[in-house]
């Protein structure tokens, strides 16, 4: 059976972009067709300045929202990265296989390091090396497919390179994974900056719809979405990125196509109203299930504990094999 691994980083509250672009497909498609593991990658949240209490809170919220979005622990494995030691055990071995040049070429490292320096801060070493940890996340489980967006494709390519290099130098140990870019996944842009992705780490709250936003908050954010000059509702990403974003969101929520929907509207106001209501209805069951899960924290704890146990059982043989292959002396007993 095909094995899938994907993770979500607890650096902010999960957004409509996270849901429409990834999580909904995990729930509706991936957990049914494959042996799927979905992980809250909390160690990756430590690569920049952070509040420890906030990371813990967001990690739990992310795990709860994954379950609220429809991930079924009877069908897939849901766990927290730091609960499974094999991730960090394997990460160091892959650092010993990767090169400094490969790490410094990572686009996300360049961008995040530049932002950190611009703020007058220092760049943590982990920001440079975390692609090795990301590779460990994937390779530890014999992953075949990694569902990713365009911004993460480079990391999966590095993972493939490290797997091939390790196998060639030390003997076949890892499955070489492939990036999977689902055709139906939506790329949701910031409502205030439609040329930028709706990211959970952004500070521009008015342009971001969070999964736990109240319905009236969703309506206000969509109503204030940046549109384009002119009044024609046309699906044109280059000339009308704001309108194109709204049409894509509406299409993703309703199952239509943005091109067809564009012909149904003669005003921006009507498009915004329908988009807002579609988003409210898509998020309603997620918010309701999240509320129920928050009322039963012991259930969430049990899911994460069982998920970590299964993840550990899957990862340990591969990581132990990598330790032997690279030349480390096995522990006695």
mmCIF file of C-alpha atoms in Angstrom:
data_model
loop_
_atom_site.group_PDB
_atom_site.id
_atom_site.type_symbol
_atom_site.label_atom_id
_atom_site.label_comp_id
_atom_site.label_asym_id
_atom_site.label_seq_id
_atom_site.Cartn_x
_atom_site.Cartn_y
_atom_site.Cartn_z
ATOM 1 C CA UNK A 1 0.000 0.000 0.000
ATOM 2 C CA UNK A 2 1.279 3.468 -0.865
ATOM 3 C CA UNK A 3 2.581 5.343 2.170
ATOM 4 C CA UNK A 4 2.018 9.083 2.498
ATOM 5 C CA UNK A 5 3.597 11.484 4.975
ATOM 6 C CA UNK A 6 2.744 15.129 5.420
ATOM 7 C CA UNK A 7 3.053 17.608 8.246
ATOM 8 C CA UNK A 8 1.844 20.957 9.416
ATOM 9 C CA UNK A 9 3.943 23.431 11.385
ATOM 10 C CA UNK A 10 2.439 25.066 14.506
ATOM 11 C CA UNK A 11 3.736 28.569 13.845
ATOM 12 C CA UNK A 12 0.298 30.164 13.686
ATOM 13 C CA UNK A 13 -3.403 29.423 13.652
ATOM 14 C CA UNK A 14 -4.483 27.179 10.777
ATOM 15 C CA UNK A 15 -6.068 29.057 7.904
ATOM 16 C CA UNK A 16 -8.558 28.570 5.119
ATOM 17 C CA UNK A 17 -5.531 28.161 2.862
ATOM 18 C CA UNK A 18 -4.228 25.252 4.943
ATOM 19 C CA UNK A 19 -7.646 23.602 4.840
ATOM 20 C CA UNK A 20 -8.550 24.033 1.172
ATOM 21 C CA UNK A 21 -4.962 23.599 -0.006
ATOM 22 C CA UNK A 22 -4.056 20.471 1.964
ATOM 23 C CA UNK A 23 -5.989 19.274 5.005
ATOM 24 C CA UNK A 24 -9.353 18.733 3.294
ATOM 25 C CA UNK A 25 -7.731 16.468 0.705
ATOM 26 C CA UNK A 26 -5.935 14.555 3.450
ATOM 27 C CA UNK A 27 -9.317 13.837 5.038
ATOM 28 C CA UNK A 28 -11.395 13.248 1.915
ATOM 29 C CA UNK A 29 -8.871 11.399 -0.260
ATOM 30 C CA UNK A 30 -5.454 10.521 1.104
ATOM 31 C CA UNK A 31 -6.384 8.705 4.329
ATOM 32 C CA UNK A 32 -8.698 6.443 2.316
ATOM 33 C CA UNK A 33 -6.299 5.497 -0.473
ATOM 34 C CA UNK A 34 -3.003 5.055 1.359
ATOM 35 C CA UNK A 35 -1.231 4.258 4.614
ATOM 36 C CA UNK A 36 -1.131 7.906 5.636
ATOM 37 C CA UNK A 37 0.754 9.645 8.441
ATOM 38 C CA UNK A 38 -0.049 13.241 9.346
ATOM 39 C CA UNK A 39 2.213 15.020 11.788
ATOM 40 C CA UNK A 40 2.289 18.271 13.732
ATOM 41 C CA UNK A 41 5.944 19.150 13.089
ATOM 42 C CA UNK A 42 6.535 21.119 16.264
ATOM 43 C CA UNK A 43 10.343 20.871 16.145
ATOM 44 C CA UNK A 44 10.298 22.971 12.971
ATOM 45 C CA UNK A 45 8.651 25.796 14.927
ATOM 46 C CA UNK A 46 11.850 26.209 16.970
ATOM 47 C CA UNK A 47 14.000 27.452 14.077
ATOM 48 C CA UNK A 48 13.032 31.081 14.758
ATOM 49 C CA UNK A 49 12.367 33.134 17.858
ATOM 50 C CA UNK A 50 9.267 31.747 19.565
ATOM 51 C CA UNK A 51 7.202 31.710 22.740
ATOM 52 C CA UNK A 52 7.358 28.180 24.238
ATOM 53 C CA UNK A 53 3.849 28.353 25.675
ATOM 54 C CA UNK A 54 2.466 29.481 22.319
ATOM 55 C CA UNK A 55 4.176 26.613 20.459
ATOM 56 C CA UNK A 56 2.632 24.104 22.885
ATOM 57 C CA UNK A 57 -0.795 25.725 22.570
ATOM 58 C CA UNK A 58 -0.674 25.886 18.772
ATOM 59 C CA UNK A 59 0.611 22.310 18.534
ATOM 60 C CA UNK A 60 -2.391 21.033 20.434
ATOM 61 C CA UNK A 61 -4.739 23.275 18.477
ATOM 62 C CA UNK A 62 -3.298 22.047 15.167
ATOM 63 C CA UNK A 63 -3.688 18.399 16.182
ATOM 64 C CA UNK A 64 -7.258 19.015 17.321
ATOM 65 C CA UNK A 65 -8.100 20.823 14.079
ATOM 66 C CA UNK A 66 -6.691 17.957 12.008
ATOM 67 C CA UNK A 67 -9.115 15.636 13.765
ATOM 68 C CA UNK A 68 -11.930 18.182 13.457
ATOM 69 C CA UNK A 69 -11.243 18.391 9.721
ATOM 70 C CA UNK A 70 -12.022 14.710 9.342
ATOM 71 C CA UNK A 71 -8.781 12.811 9.870
ATOM 72 C CA UNK A 72 -9.838 9.484 11.376
ATOM 73 C CA UNK A 73 -7.284 7.779 13.681
ATOM 74 C CA UNK A 74 -8.783 4.450 12.624
ATOM 75 C CA UNK A 75 -7.781 5.193 9.025
ATOM 76 C CA UNK A 76 -4.547 7.196 9.415
ATOM 77 C CA UNK A 77 -1.854 8.032 11.941
ATOM 78 C CA UNK A 78 -1.990 11.462 13.594
ATOM 79 C CA UNK A 79 0.863 12.380 15.912
ATOM 80 C CA UNK A 80 3.255 15.063 17.127
ATOM 81 C CA UNK A 81 6.797 15.045 15.745
ATOM 82 C CA UNK A 82 8.617 15.581 19.053
ATOM 83 C CA UNK A 83 6.842 12.542 20.541
ATOM 84 C CA UNK A 84 8.827 10.254 18.213
ATOM 85 C CA UNK A 85 12.588 10.304 18.849
ATOM 86 C CA UNK A 86 13.403 8.694 15.507
ATOM 87 C CA UNK A 87 12.969 12.049 13.751
ATOM 88 C CA UNK A 88 15.911 13.656 15.566
ATOM 89 C CA UNK A 89 17.952 10.438 15.550
ATOM 90 C CA UNK A 90 17.803 10.294 11.776
ATOM 91 C CA UNK A 91 18.148 14.022 11.253
ATOM 92 C CA UNK A 92 21.782 14.059 12.401
ATOM 93 C CA UNK A 93 22.722 11.227 10.063
ATOM 94 C CA UNK A 94 21.242 13.162 7.148
ATOM 95 C CA UNK A 95 23.154 16.290 8.202
ATOM 96 C CA UNK A 96 26.248 14.111 7.808
ATOM 97 C CA UNK A 97 25.189 13.303 4.244
ATOM 98 C CA UNK A 98 24.019 16.765 3.183
ATOM 99 C CA UNK A 99 26.377 19.580 2.189
ATOM 100 C CA UNK A 100 26.584 23.151 3.380
ATOM 101 C CA UNK A 101 25.955 24.383 -0.160
ATOM 102 C CA UNK A 102 22.738 22.392 -0.473
ATOM 103 C CA UNK A 103 21.368 23.862 2.729
ATOM 104 C CA UNK A 104 22.268 27.428 1.822
ATOM 105 C CA UNK A 105 20.543 27.108 -1.545
ATOM 106 C CA UNK A 106 17.177 26.451 0.082
ATOM 107 C CA UNK A 107 14.859 29.318 -0.898
ATOM 108 C CA UNK A 108 13.056 29.341 2.432
ATOM 109 C CA UNK A 109 16.359 29.628 4.289
ATOM 110 C CA UNK A 110 17.386 32.604 2.162
ATOM 111 C CA UNK A 111 14.058 34.365 2.661
ATOM 112 C CA UNK A 112 13.674 33.703 6.377
ATOM 113 C CA UNK A 113 17.318 34.484 7.142
ATOM 114 C CA UNK A 114 17.036 37.784 5.262
ATOM 115 C CA UNK A 115 13.900 38.722 7.229
ATOM 116 C CA UNK A 116 15.575 37.839 10.510
ATOM 117 C CA UNK A 117 18.650 39.925 9.715
ATOM 118 C CA UNK A 118 16.453 42.836 8.617
ATOM 119 C CA UNK A 119 14.819 42.743 12.056
ATOM 120 C CA UNK A 120 18.249 42.918 13.648
ATOM 121 C CA UNK A 121 18.017 39.368 14.945
ATOM 122 C CA UNK A 122 20.453 36.492 14.694
ATOM 123 C CA UNK A 123 19.835 33.519 12.419
ATOM 124 C CA UNK A 124 19.628 30.220 14.263
ATOM 125 C CA UNK A 125 21.696 27.317 12.980
ATOM 126 C CA UNK A 126 18.560 25.174 12.978
ATOM 127 C CA UNK A 127 17.051 27.408 10.294
ATOM 128 C CA UNK A 128 19.900 26.329 8.022
ATOM 129 C CA UNK A 129 19.812 22.640 8.925
ATOM 130 C CA UNK A 130 16.089 21.987 9.340
ATOM 131 C CA UNK A 131 15.705 20.608 5.788
ATOM 132 C CA UNK A 132 17.679 17.605 7.081
ATOM 133 C CA UNK A 133 15.070 17.185 9.800
ATOM 134 C CA UNK A 134 12.331 17.508 7.206
ATOM 135 C CA UNK A 135 14.046 14.818 5.157
ATOM 136 C CA UNK A 136 14.209 12.624 8.265
ATOM 137 C CA UNK A 137 10.472 13.160 8.826
ATOM 138 C CA UNK A 138 9.836 11.693 5.383
ATOM 139 C CA UNK A 139 12.504 8.995 5.053
ATOM 140 C CA UNK A 140 11.973 7.436 8.490
ATOM 141 C CA UNK A 141 8.641 6.010 7.360
ATOM 142 C CA UNK A 142 9.531 4.594 3.963
ATOM 143 C CA UNK A 143 7.339 7.281 2.459
ATOM 144 C CA UNK A 144 6.320 6.912 -1.180
ATOM 145 C CA UNK A 145 4.432 10.184 -1.675
ATOM 146 C CA UNK A 146 4.665 13.599 -0.047
ATOM 147 C CA UNK A 147 1.711 15.917 -0.792
ATOM 148 C CA UNK A 148 3.219 19.388 -1.090
ATOM 149 C CA UNK A 149 2.603 22.829 -2.457
ATOM 150 C CA UNK A 150 5.000 24.594 -4.804
ATOM 151 C CA UNK A 151 6.835 26.240 -1.901
ATOM 152 C CA UNK A 152 7.904 22.868 -0.458
ATOM 153 C CA UNK A 153 8.876 21.055 -3.646
ATOM 154 C CA UNK A 154 12.534 22.039 -3.234
ATOM 155 C CA UNK A 155 12.655 20.341 0.165
ATOM 156 C CA UNK A 156 11.287 17.088 -1.245
ATOM 157 C CA UNK A 157 13.885 17.217 -4.021
ATOM 158 C CA UNK A 158 16.603 17.584 -1.382
ATOM 159 C CA UNK A 159 15.112 14.628 0.499
ATOM 160 C CA UNK A 160 15.295 12.537 -2.676
ATOM 161 C CA UNK A 161 18.917 13.561 -3.224
ATOM 162 C CA UNK A 162 19.879 12.645 0.347
ATOM 163 C CA UNK A 163 18.104 9.277 0.122
ATOM 164 C CA UNK A 164 19.855 8.387 -3.140
ATOM 165 C CA UNK A 165 23.253 9.535 -1.832
ATOM 166 C CA UNK A 166 22.882 7.575 1.412
ATOM 167 C CA UNK A 167 21.802 4.452 -0.466
ATOM 168 C CA UNK A 168 24.739 4.715 -2.861
ATOM 169 C CA UNK A 169 27.333 5.275 -0.137
ATOM 170 C CA UNK A 170 26.112 2.977 2.614
ATOM 171 C CA UNK A 171 23.758 0.449 1.029
ATOM 172 C CA UNK A 172 20.088 0.574 0.180
ATOM 173 C CA UNK A 173 18.273 1.879 3.255
ATOM 174 C CA UNK A 174 15.643 4.415 2.220
ATOM 175 C CA UNK A 175 12.686 4.510 -0.115
ATOM 176 C CA UNK A 176 13.172 7.467 -2.482
ATOM 177 C CA UNK A 177 9.953 9.502 -2.144
ATOM 178 C CA UNK A 178 8.254 11.623 -4.747
ATOM 179 C CA UNK A 179 6.495 14.956 -4.390
ATOM 180 C CA UNK A 180 2.802 14.857 -5.159
ATOM 181 C CA UNK A 181 1.039 18.060 -6.172
ATOM 182 C CA UNK A 182 -2.683 17.284 -6.033
ATOM 183 C CA UNK A 183 -4.564 18.785 -8.970
ATOM 184 C CA UNK A 184 -7.583 19.696 -6.868
ATOM 185 C CA UNK A 185 -5.671 21.503 -4.143
ATOM 186 C CA UNK A 186 -6.457 25.206 -3.956
ATOM 187 C CA UNK A 187 -3.814 27.895 -3.662
ATOM 188 C CA UNK A 188 -5.553 30.447 -1.470
ATOM 189 C CA UNK A 189 -4.081 33.930 -1.504
ATOM 190 C CA UNK A 190 -4.158 36.656 1.142
ATOM 191 C CA UNK A 191 -7.384 38.660 0.844
ATOM 192 C CA UNK A 192 -5.494 41.926 1.336
ATOM 193 C CA UNK A 193 -2.443 40.941 -0.726
ATOM 194 C CA UNK A 194 -3.719 38.630 -3.483
ATOM 195 C CA UNK A 195 -0.229 38.106 -4.883
ATOM 196 C CA UNK A 196 0.879 36.501 -1.600
ATOM 197 C CA UNK A 197 -0.175 33.132 -0.199
ATOM 198 C CA UNK A 198 -2.513 33.075 2.791
ATOM 199 C CA UNK A 199 0.076 31.960 5.329
ATOM 200 C CA UNK A 200 -0.574 31.164 8.973
ATOM 201 C CA UNK A 201 2.695 32.806 10.041
ATOM 202 C CA UNK A 202 1.768 36.184 8.550
ATOM 203 C CA UNK A 203 0.886 39.146 10.720
ATOM 204 C CA UNK A 204 -1.677 40.639 8.342
ATOM 205 C CA UNK A 205 -4.755 39.207 10.057
ATOM 206 C CA UNK A 206 -7.370 41.102 7.992
ATOM 207 C CA UNK A 207 -6.310 39.191 4.885
ATOM 208 C CA UNK A 208 -6.321 35.764 6.519
ATOM 209 C CA UNK A 209 -9.357 33.625 7.266
ATOM 210 C CA UNK A 210 -8.603 31.333 10.191
ATOM 211 C CA UNK A 211 -10.411 28.018 10.634
ATOM 212 C CA UNK A 212 -11.717 29.132 14.014
ATOM 213 C CA UNK A 213 -12.907 32.571 12.916
ATOM 214 C CA UNK A 214 -16.516 33.302 13.848
ATOM 215 C CA UNK A 215 -18.907 33.490 10.867
ATOM 216 C CA UNK A 216 -19.317 37.265 11.149
ATOM 217 C CA UNK A 217 -15.536 37.672 11.199
ATOM 218 C CA UNK A 218 -15.273 35.609 8.018
ATOM 219 C CA UNK A 219 -17.932 37.746 6.336
ATOM 220 C CA UNK A 220 -16.163 40.989 7.288
ATOM 221 C CA UNK A 221 -12.794 39.786 6.021
ATOM 222 C CA UNK A 222 -14.198 38.643 2.693
ATOM 223 C CA UNK A 223 -16.256 41.840 2.314
ATOM 224 C CA UNK A 224 -13.067 43.887 2.755
ATOM 225 C CA UNK A 225 -11.020 41.766 0.356
ATOM 226 C CA UNK A 226 -8.936 43.754 -2.101
ATOM 227 C CA UNK A 227 -10.426 43.733 -5.586
ATOM 228 C CA UNK A 228 -9.195 45.216 -8.840
ATOM 229 C CA UNK A 229 -9.841 48.262 -10.984
ATOM 230 C CA UNK A 230 -12.915 48.036 -13.175
ATOM 231 C CA UNK A 231 -16.209 46.311 -12.452
ATOM 232 C CA UNK A 232 -16.139 43.230 -14.676
ATOM 233 C CA UNK A 233 -15.963 39.922 -12.847
ATOM 234 C CA UNK A 234 -13.434 37.987 -14.906
ATOM 235 C CA UNK A 235 -11.123 35.127 -14.017
ATOM 236 C CA UNK A 236 -7.682 36.511 -14.846
ATOM 237 C CA UNK A 237 -4.904 35.867 -12.344
ATOM 238 C CA UNK A 238 -2.561 38.433 -13.895
ATOM 239 C CA UNK A 239 -4.936 41.336 -14.502
ATOM 240 C CA UNK A 240 -7.425 40.717 -11.685
ATOM 241 C CA UNK A 241 -5.646 38.736 -8.952
ATOM 242 C CA UNK A 242 -8.074 39.841 -6.231
ATOM 243 C CA UNK A 243 -11.150 38.701 -8.131
ATOM 244 C CA UNK A 244 -9.386 35.538 -9.288
ATOM 245 C CA UNK A 245 -8.618 34.682 -5.659
ATOM 246 C CA UNK A 246 -12.268 35.101 -4.633
ATOM 247 C CA UNK A 247 -13.425 32.997 -7.586
ATOM 248 C CA UNK A 248 -10.949 30.251 -6.729
ATOM 249 C CA UNK A 249 -12.041 30.224 -3.089
ATOM 250 C CA UNK A 250 -15.707 30.073 -4.104
ATOM 251 C CA UNK A 251 -14.998 27.325 -6.625
ATOM 252 C CA UNK A 252 -13.066 25.279 -4.077
ATOM 253 C CA UNK A 253 -15.864 25.610 -1.515
ATOM 254 C CA UNK A 254 -18.699 24.798 -3.911
ATOM 255 C CA UNK A 255 -17.099 22.348 -6.314
ATOM 256 C CA UNK A 256 -17.432 24.642 -9.335
ATOM 257 C CA UNK A 257 -14.811 26.110 -11.613
ATOM 258 C CA UNK A 258 -13.609 29.719 -11.329
ATOM 259 C CA UNK A 259 -13.981 30.246 -15.076
ATOM 260 C CA UNK A 260 -17.633 29.187 -15.063
ATOM 261 C CA UNK A 261 -18.427 31.090 -11.876
ATOM 262 C CA UNK A 262 -17.023 34.333 -13.280
ATOM 263 C CA UNK A 263 -19.856 34.432 -15.801
ATOM 264 C CA UNK A 264 -22.485 34.306 -13.059
ATOM 265 C CA UNK A 265 -21.606 37.640 -11.449
ATOM 266 C CA UNK A 266 -22.034 41.226 -12.557
ATOM 267 C CA UNK A 267 -20.776 42.904 -9.411
ATOM 268 C CA UNK A 268 -17.950 42.467 -6.938
ATOM 269 C CA UNK A 269 -20.398 42.798 -4.042
ATOM 270 C CA UNK A 270 -22.449 39.770 -5.051
ATOM 271 C CA UNK A 271 -19.312 37.702 -5.565
ATOM 272 C CA UNK A 272 -17.987 38.646 -2.124
ATOM 273 C CA UNK A 273 -21.312 37.844 -0.456
ATOM 274 C CA UNK A 274 -21.550 34.388 -1.992
ATOM 275 C CA UNK A 275 -17.879 33.652 -1.325
ATOM 276 C CA UNK A 276 -18.245 34.607 2.319
ATOM 277 C CA UNK A 277 -21.286 32.382 2.801
ATOM 278 C CA UNK A 278 -19.590 29.473 1.042
ATOM 279 C CA UNK A 279 -16.569 29.783 3.335
ATOM 280 C CA UNK A 280 -18.777 30.007 6.433
ATOM 281 C CA UNK A 281 -20.582 26.803 5.445
ATOM 282 C CA UNK A 282 -17.367 24.920 4.638
ATOM 283 C CA UNK A 283 -15.845 25.841 8.003
ATOM 284 C CA UNK A 284 -18.982 25.325 10.080
ATOM 285 C CA UNK A 285 -18.566 21.554 10.655
ATOM 286 C CA UNK A 286 -14.849 21.987 11.368
ATOM 287 C CA UNK A 287 -15.567 24.593 14.058
ATOM 288 C CA UNK A 288 -18.326 22.459 15.575
ATOM 289 C CA UNK A 289 -16.177 19.316 15.731
ATOM 290 C CA UNK A 290 -13.277 21.330 17.144
ATOM 291 C CA UNK A 291 -15.508 22.586 19.942
ATOM 292 C CA UNK A 292 -16.603 19.031 20.761
ATOM 293 C CA UNK A 293 -13.010 17.764 20.776
ATOM 294 C CA UNK A 294 -11.881 20.592 23.063
ATOM 295 C CA UNK A 295 -14.515 19.411 25.532
ATOM 296 C CA UNK A 296 -12.861 15.964 25.558
ATOM 297 C CA UNK A 297 -9.092 16.591 25.847
ATOM 298 C CA UNK A 298 -8.459 13.047 27.068
ATOM 299 C CA UNK A 299 -9.621 11.721 23.701
ATOM 300 C CA UNK A 300 -7.183 13.958 21.821
ATOM 301 C CA UNK A 301 -4.374 12.902 24.164
ATOM 302 C CA UNK A 302 -5.198 9.238 23.514
ATOM 303 C CA UNK A 303 -5.211 9.736 19.736
ATOM 304 C CA UNK A 304 -1.804 11.435 19.843
ATOM 305 C CA UNK A 305 -0.366 8.795 22.173
ATOM 306 C CA UNK A 306 -1.524 5.920 19.964
ATOM 307 C CA UNK A 307 -0.394 7.792 16.872
ATOM 308 C CA UNK A 308 3.098 8.279 18.293
ATOM 309 C CA UNK A 309 3.303 4.606 19.259
ATOM 310 C CA UNK A 310 2.457 3.472 15.744
ATOM 311 C CA UNK A 311 4.785 6.047 14.167
ATOM 312 C CA UNK A 312 7.600 4.865 16.429
ATOM 313 C CA UNK A 313 7.005 1.237 15.451
ATOM 314 C CA UNK A 314 7.125 2.141 11.766
ATOM 315 C CA UNK A 315 10.190 4.392 11.961
ATOM 316 C CA UNK A 316 12.478 2.537 14.344
ATOM 317 C CA UNK A 317 13.506 -0.346 12.032
ATOM 318 C CA UNK A 318 14.455 2.059 9.232
ATOM 319 C CA UNK A 319 16.374 4.410 11.526
ATOM 320 C CA UNK A 320 18.156 1.513 13.239
ATOM 321 C CA UNK A 321 19.128 0.194 9.808
ATOM 322 C CA UNK A 322 20.499 3.628 8.867
ATOM 323 C CA UNK A 323 22.612 3.694 12.047
ATOM 324 C CA UNK A 324 24.099 0.315 11.203
ATOM 325 C CA UNK A 325 24.659 1.216 7.559
ATOM 326 C CA UNK A 326 26.509 4.441 8.284
ATOM 327 C CA UNK A 327 28.927 2.687 10.639
ATOM 328 C CA UNK A 328 27.640 3.214 14.184
ATOM 329 C CA UNK A 329 28.220 0.487 16.754
ATOM 330 C CA UNK A 330 24.941 -1.107 17.880
ATOM 331 C CA UNK A 331 24.127 -0.856 21.562
ATOM 332 C CA UNK A 332 24.596 -4.096 23.517
ATOM 333 C CA UNK A 333 21.647 -5.936 24.998
#
